[in-house]
Tab-separated table of C-alpha atoms in Angstrom:
chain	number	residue	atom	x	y	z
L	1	UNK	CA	2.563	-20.018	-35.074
L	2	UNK	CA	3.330	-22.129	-32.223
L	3	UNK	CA	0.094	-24.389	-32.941
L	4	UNK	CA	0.271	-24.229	-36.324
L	5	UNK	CA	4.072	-25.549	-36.356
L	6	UNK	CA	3.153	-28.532	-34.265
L	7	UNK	CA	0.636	-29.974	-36.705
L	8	UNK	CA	3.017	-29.829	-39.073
L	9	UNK	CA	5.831	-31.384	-37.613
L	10	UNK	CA	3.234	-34.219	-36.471
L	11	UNK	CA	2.091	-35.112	-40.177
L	12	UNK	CA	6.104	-34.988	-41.448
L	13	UNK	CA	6.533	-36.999	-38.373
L	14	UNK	CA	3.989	-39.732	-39.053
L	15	UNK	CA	5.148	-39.893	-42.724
L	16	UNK	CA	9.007	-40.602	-41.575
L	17	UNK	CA	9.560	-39.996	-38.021
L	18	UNK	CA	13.185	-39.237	-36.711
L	19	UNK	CA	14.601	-38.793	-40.898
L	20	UNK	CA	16.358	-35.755	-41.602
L	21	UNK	CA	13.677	-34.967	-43.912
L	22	UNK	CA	11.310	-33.850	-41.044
L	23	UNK	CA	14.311	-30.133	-40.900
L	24	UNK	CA	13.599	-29.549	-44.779
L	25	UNK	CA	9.794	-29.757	-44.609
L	26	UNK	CA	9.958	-27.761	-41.772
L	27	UNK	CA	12.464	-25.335	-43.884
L	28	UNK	CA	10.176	-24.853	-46.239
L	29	UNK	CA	6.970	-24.315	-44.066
L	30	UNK	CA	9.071	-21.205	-41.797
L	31	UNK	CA	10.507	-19.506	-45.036
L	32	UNK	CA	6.707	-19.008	-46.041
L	33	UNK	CA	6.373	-17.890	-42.600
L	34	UNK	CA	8.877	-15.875	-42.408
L	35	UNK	CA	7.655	-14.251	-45.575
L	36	UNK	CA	4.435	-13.667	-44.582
L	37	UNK	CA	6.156	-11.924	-41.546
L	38	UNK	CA	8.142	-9.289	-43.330
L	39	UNK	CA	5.231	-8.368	-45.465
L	40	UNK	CA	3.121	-7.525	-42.754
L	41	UNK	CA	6.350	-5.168	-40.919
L	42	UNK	CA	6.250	-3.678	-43.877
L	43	UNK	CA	2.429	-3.079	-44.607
L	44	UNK	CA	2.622	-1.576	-40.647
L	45	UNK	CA	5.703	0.677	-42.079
L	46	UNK	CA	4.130	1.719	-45.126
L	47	UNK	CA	0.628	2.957	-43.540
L	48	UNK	CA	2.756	5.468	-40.853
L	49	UNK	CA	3.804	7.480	-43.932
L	50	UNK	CA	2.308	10.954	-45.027
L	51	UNK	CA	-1.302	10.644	-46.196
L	52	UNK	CA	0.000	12.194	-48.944
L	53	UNK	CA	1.855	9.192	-50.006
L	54	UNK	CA	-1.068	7.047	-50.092
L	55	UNK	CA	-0.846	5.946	-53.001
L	56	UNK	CA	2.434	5.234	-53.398
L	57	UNK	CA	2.340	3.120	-50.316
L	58	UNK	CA	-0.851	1.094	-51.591
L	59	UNK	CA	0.924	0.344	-55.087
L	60	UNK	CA	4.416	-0.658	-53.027
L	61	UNK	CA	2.169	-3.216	-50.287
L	62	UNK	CA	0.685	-4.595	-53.738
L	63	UNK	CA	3.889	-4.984	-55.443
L	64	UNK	CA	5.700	-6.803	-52.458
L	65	UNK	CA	2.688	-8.997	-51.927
L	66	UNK	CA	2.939	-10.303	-55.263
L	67	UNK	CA	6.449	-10.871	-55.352
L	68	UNK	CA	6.117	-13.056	-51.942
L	69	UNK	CA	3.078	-14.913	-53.293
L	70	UNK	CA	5.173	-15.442	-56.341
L	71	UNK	CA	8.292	-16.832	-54.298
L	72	UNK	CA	6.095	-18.630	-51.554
L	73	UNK	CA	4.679	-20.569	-54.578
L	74	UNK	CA	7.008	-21.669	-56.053
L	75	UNK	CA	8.892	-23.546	-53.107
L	76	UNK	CA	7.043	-26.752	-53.522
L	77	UNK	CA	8.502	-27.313	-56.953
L	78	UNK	CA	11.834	-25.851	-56.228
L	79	UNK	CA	12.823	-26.461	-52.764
L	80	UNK	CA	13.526	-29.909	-52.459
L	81	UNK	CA	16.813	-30.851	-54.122
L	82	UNK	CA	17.687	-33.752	-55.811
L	83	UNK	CA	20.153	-36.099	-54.595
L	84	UNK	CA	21.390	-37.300	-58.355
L	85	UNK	CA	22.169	-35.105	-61.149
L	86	UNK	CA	19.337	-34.485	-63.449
L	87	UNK	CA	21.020	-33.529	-66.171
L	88	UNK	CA	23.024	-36.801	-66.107
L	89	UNK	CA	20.395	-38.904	-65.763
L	90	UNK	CA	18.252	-37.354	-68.737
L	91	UNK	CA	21.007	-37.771	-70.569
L	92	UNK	CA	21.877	-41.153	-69.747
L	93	UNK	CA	17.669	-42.224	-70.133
L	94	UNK	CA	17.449	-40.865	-73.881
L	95	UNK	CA	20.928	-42.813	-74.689
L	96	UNK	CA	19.904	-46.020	-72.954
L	97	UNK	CA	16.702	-46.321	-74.617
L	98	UNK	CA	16.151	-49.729	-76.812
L	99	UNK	CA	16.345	-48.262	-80.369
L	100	UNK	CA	18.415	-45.052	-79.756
L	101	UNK	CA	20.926	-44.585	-82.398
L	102	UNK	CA	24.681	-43.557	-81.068
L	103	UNK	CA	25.594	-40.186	-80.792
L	104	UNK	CA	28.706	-38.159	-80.047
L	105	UNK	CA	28.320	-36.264	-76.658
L	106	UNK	CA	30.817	-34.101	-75.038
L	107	UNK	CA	29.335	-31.537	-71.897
L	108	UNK	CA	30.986	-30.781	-68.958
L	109	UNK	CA	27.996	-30.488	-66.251
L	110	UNK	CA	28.163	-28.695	-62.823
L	111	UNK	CA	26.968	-29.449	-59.648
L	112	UNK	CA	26.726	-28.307	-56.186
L	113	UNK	CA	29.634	-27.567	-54.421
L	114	UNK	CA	31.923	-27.410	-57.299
L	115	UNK	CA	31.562	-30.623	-58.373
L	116	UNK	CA	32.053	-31.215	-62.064
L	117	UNK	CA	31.172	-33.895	-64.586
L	118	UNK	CA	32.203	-35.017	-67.900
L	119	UNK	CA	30.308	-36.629	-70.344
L	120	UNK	CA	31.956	-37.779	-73.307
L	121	UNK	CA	32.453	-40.121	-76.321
L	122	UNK	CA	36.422	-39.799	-77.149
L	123	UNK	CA	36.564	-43.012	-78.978
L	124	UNK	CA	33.709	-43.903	-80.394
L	125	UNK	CA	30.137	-43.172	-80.184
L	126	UNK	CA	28.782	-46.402	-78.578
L	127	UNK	CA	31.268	-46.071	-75.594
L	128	UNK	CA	30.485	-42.948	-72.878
L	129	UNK	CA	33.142	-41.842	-70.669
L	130	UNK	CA	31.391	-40.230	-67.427
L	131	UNK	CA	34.018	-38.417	-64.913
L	132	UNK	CA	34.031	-37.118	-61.996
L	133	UNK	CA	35.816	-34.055	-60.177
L	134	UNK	CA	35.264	-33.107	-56.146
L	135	UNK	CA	37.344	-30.893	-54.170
L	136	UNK	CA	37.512	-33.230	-51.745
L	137	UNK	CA	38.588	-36.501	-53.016
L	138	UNK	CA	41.739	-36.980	-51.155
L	139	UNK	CA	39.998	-37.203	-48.364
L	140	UNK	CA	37.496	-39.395	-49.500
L	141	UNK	CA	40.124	-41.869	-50.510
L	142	UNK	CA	41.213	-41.370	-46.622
L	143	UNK	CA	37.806	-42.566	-45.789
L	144	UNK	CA	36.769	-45.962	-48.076
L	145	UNK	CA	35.580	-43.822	-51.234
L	146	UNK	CA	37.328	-46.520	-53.013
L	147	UNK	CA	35.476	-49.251	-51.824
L	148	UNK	CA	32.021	-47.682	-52.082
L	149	UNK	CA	32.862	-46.657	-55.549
L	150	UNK	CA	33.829	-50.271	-56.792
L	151	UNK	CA	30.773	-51.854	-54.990
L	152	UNK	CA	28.566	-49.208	-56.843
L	153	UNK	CA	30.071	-49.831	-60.471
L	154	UNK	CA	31.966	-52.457	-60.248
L	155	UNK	CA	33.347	-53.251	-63.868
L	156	UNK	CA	32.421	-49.976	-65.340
L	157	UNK	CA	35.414	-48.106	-63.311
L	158	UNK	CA	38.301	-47.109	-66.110
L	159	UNK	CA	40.897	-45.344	-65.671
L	160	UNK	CA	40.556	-41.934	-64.275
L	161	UNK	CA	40.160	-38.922	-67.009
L	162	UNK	CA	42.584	-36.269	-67.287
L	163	UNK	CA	41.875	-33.062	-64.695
L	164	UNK	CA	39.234	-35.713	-63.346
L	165	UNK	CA	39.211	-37.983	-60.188
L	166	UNK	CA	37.412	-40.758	-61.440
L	167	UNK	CA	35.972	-42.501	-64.708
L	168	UNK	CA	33.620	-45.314	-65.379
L	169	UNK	CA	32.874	-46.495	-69.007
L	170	UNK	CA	29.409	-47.318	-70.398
L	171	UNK	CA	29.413	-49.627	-73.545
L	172	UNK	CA	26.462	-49.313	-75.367
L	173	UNK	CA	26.576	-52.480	-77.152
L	174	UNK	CA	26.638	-54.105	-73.301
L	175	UNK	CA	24.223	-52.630	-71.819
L	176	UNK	CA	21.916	-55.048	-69.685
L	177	UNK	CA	18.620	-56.579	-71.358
L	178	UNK	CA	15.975	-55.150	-69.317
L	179	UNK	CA	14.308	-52.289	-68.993
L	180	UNK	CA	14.279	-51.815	-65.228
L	181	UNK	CA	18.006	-53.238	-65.003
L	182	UNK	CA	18.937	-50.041	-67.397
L	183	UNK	CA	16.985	-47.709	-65.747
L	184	UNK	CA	18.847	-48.820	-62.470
L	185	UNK	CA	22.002	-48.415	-64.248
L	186	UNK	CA	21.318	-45.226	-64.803
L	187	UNK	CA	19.986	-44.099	-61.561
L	188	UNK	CA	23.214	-45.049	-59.745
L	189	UNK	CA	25.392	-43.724	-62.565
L	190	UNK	CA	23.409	-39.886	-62.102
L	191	UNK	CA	24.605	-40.432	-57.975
L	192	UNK	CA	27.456	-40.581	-58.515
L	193	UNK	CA	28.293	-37.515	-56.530
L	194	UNK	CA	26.241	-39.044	-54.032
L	195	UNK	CA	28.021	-42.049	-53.780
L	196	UNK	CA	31.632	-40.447	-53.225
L	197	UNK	CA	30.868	-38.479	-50.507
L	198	UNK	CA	28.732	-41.328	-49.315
L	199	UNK	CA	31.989	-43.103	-47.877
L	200	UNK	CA	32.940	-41.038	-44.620
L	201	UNK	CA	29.241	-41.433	-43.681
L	202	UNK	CA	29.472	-45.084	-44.055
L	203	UNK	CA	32.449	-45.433	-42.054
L	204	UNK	CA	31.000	-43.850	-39.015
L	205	UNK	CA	27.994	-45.452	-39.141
L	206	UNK	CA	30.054	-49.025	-39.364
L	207	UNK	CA	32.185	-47.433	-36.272
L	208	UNK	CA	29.333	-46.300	-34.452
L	209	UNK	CA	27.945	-50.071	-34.525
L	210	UNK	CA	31.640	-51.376	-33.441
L	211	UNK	CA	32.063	-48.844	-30.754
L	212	UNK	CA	28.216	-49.796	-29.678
L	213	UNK	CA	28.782	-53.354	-29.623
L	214	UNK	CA	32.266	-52.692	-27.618
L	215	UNK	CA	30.271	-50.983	-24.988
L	216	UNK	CA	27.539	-53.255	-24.345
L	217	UNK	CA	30.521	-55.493	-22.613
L	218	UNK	CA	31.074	-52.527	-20.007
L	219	UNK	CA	29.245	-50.405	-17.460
L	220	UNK	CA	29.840	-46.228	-18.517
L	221	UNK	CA	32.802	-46.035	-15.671
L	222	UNK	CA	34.180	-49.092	-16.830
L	223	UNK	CA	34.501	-48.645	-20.538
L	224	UNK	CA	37.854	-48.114	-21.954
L	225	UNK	CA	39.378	-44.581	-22.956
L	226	UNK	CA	38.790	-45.533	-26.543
L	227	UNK	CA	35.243	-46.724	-26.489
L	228	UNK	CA	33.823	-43.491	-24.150
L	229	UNK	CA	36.081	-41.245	-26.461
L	230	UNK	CA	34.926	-42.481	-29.565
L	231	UNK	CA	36.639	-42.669	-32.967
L	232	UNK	CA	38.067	-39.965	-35.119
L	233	UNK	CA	37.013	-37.135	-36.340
L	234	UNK	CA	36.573	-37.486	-40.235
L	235	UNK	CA	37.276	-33.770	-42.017
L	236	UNK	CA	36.116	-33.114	-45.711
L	237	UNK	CA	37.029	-30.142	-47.077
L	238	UNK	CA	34.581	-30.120	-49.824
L	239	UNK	CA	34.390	-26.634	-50.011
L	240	UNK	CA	37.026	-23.542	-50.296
L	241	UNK	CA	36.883	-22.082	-46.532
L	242	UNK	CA	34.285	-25.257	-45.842
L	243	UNK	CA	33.848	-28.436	-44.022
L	244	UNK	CA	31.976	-31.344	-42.877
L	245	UNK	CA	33.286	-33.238	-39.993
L	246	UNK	CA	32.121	-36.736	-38.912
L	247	UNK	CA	32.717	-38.243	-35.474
L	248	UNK	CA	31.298	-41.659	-34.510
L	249	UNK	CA	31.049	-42.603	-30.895
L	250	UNK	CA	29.408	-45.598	-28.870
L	251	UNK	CA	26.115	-43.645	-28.494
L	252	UNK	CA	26.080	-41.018	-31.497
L	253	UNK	CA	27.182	-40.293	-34.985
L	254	UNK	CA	28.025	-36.198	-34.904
L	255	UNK	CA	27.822	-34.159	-37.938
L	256	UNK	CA	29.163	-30.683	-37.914
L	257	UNK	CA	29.122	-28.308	-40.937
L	258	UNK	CA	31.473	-25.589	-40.576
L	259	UNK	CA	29.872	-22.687	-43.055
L	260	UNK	CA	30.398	-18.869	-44.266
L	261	UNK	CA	27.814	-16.728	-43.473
L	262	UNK	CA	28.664	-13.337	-45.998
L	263	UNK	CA	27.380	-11.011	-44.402
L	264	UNK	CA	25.698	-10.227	-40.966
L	265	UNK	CA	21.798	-10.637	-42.749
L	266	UNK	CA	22.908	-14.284	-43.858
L	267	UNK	CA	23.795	-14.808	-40.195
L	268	UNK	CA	20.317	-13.409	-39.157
L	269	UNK	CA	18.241	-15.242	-41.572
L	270	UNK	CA	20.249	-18.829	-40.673
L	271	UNK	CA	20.060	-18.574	-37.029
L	272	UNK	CA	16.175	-18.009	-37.203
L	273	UNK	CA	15.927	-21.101	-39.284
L	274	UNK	CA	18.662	-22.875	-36.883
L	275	UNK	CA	16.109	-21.499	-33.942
L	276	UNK	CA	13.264	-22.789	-34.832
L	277	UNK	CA	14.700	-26.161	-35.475
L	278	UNK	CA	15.618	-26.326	-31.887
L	279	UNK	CA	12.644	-25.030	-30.288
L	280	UNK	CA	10.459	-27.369	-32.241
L	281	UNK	CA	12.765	-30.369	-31.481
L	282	UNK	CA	11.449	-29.294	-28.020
L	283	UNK	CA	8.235	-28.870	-28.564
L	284	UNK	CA	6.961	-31.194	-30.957
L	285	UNK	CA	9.721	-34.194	-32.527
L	286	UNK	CA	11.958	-35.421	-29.590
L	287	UNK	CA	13.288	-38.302	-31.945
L	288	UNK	CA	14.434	-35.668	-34.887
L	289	UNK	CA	17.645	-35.556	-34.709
L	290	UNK	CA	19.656	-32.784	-32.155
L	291	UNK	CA	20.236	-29.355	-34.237
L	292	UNK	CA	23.380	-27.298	-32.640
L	293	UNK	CA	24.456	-23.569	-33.578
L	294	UNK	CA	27.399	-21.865	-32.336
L	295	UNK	CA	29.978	-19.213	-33.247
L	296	UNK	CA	33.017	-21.015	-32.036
L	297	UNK	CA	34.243	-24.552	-32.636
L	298	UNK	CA	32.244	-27.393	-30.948
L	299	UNK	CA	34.129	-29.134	-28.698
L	300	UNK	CA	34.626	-32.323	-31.011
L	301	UNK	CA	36.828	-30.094	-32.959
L	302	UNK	CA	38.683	-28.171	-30.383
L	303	UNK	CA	42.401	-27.995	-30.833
L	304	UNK	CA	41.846	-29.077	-34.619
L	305	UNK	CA	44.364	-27.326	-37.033
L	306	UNK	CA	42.920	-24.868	-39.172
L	307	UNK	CA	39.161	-24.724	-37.501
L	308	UNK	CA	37.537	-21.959	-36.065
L	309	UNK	CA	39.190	-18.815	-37.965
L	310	UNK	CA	37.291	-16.431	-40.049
L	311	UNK	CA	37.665	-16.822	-43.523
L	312	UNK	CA	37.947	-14.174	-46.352
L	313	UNK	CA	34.405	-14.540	-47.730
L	314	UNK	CA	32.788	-13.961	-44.571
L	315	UNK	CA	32.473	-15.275	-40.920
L	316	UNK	CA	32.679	-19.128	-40.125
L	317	UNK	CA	29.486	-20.386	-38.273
L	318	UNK	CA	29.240	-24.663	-37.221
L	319	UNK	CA	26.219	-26.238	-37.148
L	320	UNK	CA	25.684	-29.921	-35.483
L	321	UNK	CA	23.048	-33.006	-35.857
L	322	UNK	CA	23.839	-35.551	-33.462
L	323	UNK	CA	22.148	-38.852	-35.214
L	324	UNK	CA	21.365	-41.164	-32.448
L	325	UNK	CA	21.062	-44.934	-32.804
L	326	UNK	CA	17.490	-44.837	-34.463
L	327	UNK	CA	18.927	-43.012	-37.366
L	328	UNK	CA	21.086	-45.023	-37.825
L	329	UNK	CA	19.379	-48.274	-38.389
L	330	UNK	CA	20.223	-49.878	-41.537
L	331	UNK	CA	16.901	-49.394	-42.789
L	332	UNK	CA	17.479	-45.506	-42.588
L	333	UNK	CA	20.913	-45.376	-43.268
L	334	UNK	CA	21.297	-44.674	-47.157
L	335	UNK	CA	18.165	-42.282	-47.043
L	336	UNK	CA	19.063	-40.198	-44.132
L	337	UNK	CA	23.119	-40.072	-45.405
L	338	UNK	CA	21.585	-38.795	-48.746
L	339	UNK	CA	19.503	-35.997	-46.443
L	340	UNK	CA	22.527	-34.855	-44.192
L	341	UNK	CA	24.590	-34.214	-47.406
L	342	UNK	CA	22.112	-31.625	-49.092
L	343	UNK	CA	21.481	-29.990	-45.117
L	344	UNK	CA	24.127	-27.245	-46.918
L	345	UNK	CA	22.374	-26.674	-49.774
L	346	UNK	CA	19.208	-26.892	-48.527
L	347	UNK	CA	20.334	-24.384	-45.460
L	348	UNK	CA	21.763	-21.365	-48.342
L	349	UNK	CA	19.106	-21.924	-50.361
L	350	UNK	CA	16.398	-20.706	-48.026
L	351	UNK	CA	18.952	-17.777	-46.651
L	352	UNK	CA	19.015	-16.765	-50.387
L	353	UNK	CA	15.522	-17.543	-50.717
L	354	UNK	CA	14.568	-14.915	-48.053
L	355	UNK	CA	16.746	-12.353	-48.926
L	356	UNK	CA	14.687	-12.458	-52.239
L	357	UNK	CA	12.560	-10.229	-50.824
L	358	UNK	CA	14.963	-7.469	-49.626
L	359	UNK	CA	16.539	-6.542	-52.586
L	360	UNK	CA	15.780	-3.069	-52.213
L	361	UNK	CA	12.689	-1.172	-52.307
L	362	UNK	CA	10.089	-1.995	-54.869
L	363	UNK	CA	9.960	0.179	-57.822
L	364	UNK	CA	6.051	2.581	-58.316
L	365	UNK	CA	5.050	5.525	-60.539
L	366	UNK	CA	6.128	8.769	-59.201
């Protein structure tokens, strides 16, 4: 496989070397792997049985295989996540549309994470309401959310919905006179999830280039205490039991996700994945950026209240990307902040993905 991976990870790499994207096409290429893998342990199982059983055992290889091929196939239309919300954005399209009579609408969409949305016409029919509800707001607002948010929609912010964090306001009768100009509207209207947790990333990468510039004045023994230590360490508690923390120093921008892992096969399944990512750093993509796994807090949040203890739903793992300076180059930036975001997603979805194909023995005539 070791061959075989490298090729790969050449052709991502020559399509977008360095990006965060090069860990989910690699995702997807070792779940098939590993796929392929269990149904061969368990074609080598089935043939030590009785010869009696035969039968039974051809029937149970068949039925497996064709579940894998079934799940194998269809990662390439359903791994790769979208950054904005469908849903949102279909909406938005068909309303938008030069001739499109008015409507009432009122749907309360869901998103990863726990987000929510509402989309709604409480007035009247030409005016949509969209709103917005994270877990983590508060400490987005800590972090410049505000500011990213007004330079994104500008005008369209309202005030905030009931039970909702935030609220922009599309008039229908004001809508902008081109096609492409609407169609951009509504692209950055369906990120809006996007956009909010956007701001903490921002912020680091504008400290990284501070703390960068700072320390081109200085030799590394002669730096000051604040420019070798770096600048805070950002916390977002977007999920219950779950976080993302953000540190930006002269040399790095370091990403931890702290995660539940549910059971002790979750933890399996994610530190292959979180294995392989590491070896083939080694082997094959020295400018990806650094993948970390470890049990116990990293040292960036040592001492931090609240970090490190095992949670109710399961035990707490903390996985780290260190972006170095060439991901963070202002032509990368938005693209690779919109990558790091989904890394969550992206990671539980292939656990889940796997364990597809353990769900118990598969069912034959007796």
């Amino acid at each position: 496989m070791g061959v075989t991976t490298q090729v790969i990870l050449r052709t991502v790499t020559s399509l977008e070397a360095g990006s965060v994207t090069v860990f989910v096409c690699l995702a997807r290429f070792l779940t098939k792997t590993l796929l392929v893998y269990l149904l061969l342990v368990v074609i080598n199982v089935s043939l030590r049985g009785p010869a009696g059983t035969s039968g039974r055992r051809v029937y149970q290889i068949l039925s497996f295989s064709s579940r894998i091929l079934l799940l194998s196939s269809s990662f390439d239309s359903m791994l790769l996540l979208d950054y904005q919300n469908v849903l949102i954005q279909s909406i938005l399209t068909e309303r938008f549309a030069s001739g499109a009579s008015p409507t009432s609408i009122d749907q309360i969409v869901s998103d990863f994470d726990g987000v929510t949305f509402h989309i709604s016409t409480p007035t009247v029919k030409t005016q949509i309401l969209i709103s917005l509800s994270v877990k983590c707001y508060r400490d987005l607002l800590q972090y410049g959310a505000e500011s990213v948010l007004q330079r994104e929609y500008g005008n369209y912010i309202t005030n905030a919905e009931a039970g909702y964090d935030f609220s922009i306001l599309i008039d229908l009768e004001q809508l902008p006179d081109s096609a492409e100009e609407r169609e951009e509207l509504v692209r950055r209207i369906s990120l809006l999830k996007r956009n909010a947790m956007a701001a903490p990333f921002e912020k680091a990468f504008d400290e990284h280039s501070s703390l960068a510039e700072e320390a081109s004045h200085y030799t590394s023994e002669s730096a000051p205490q604040g420019v070798q230590e770096g600048g805070e360490v950002m916390a977002i508690h977007y999920r219950d039991e779950e976080a993302i923390y953000i540190k930006a120093s002269h040399d790095r921008v370091t990403v931890i996700f702290s995660t539940i892992f549910r059971d002790e096969t979750d933890r399996i399944f994610g530190k292959v994945f979180l294995q392989e990512f590491v070896d083939a750093r080694r082997r094959a993509i020295q400018n990806a950026p650094q993948v970390l796994f470890r049990s116990d807090p990293p040292l960036e949040l040592q001492g931090m209240e609240g970090v490190g203890k095992t949670g109710e739903k399961g035990e707490i793992g903390f996985i780290t990307f260190v972006l170095f300076p060439r991901h963070l180059s202002s032509q990368r930036r938005a693209e690779n902040i919109s990558h790091i975001q989904t890394f969550r997603d992206y990671f539980h979805y292939h656990i889940k993905a796997s364990k597809v194909v353990q769900l118990g023995p598969c069912s034959y005539p007796r």
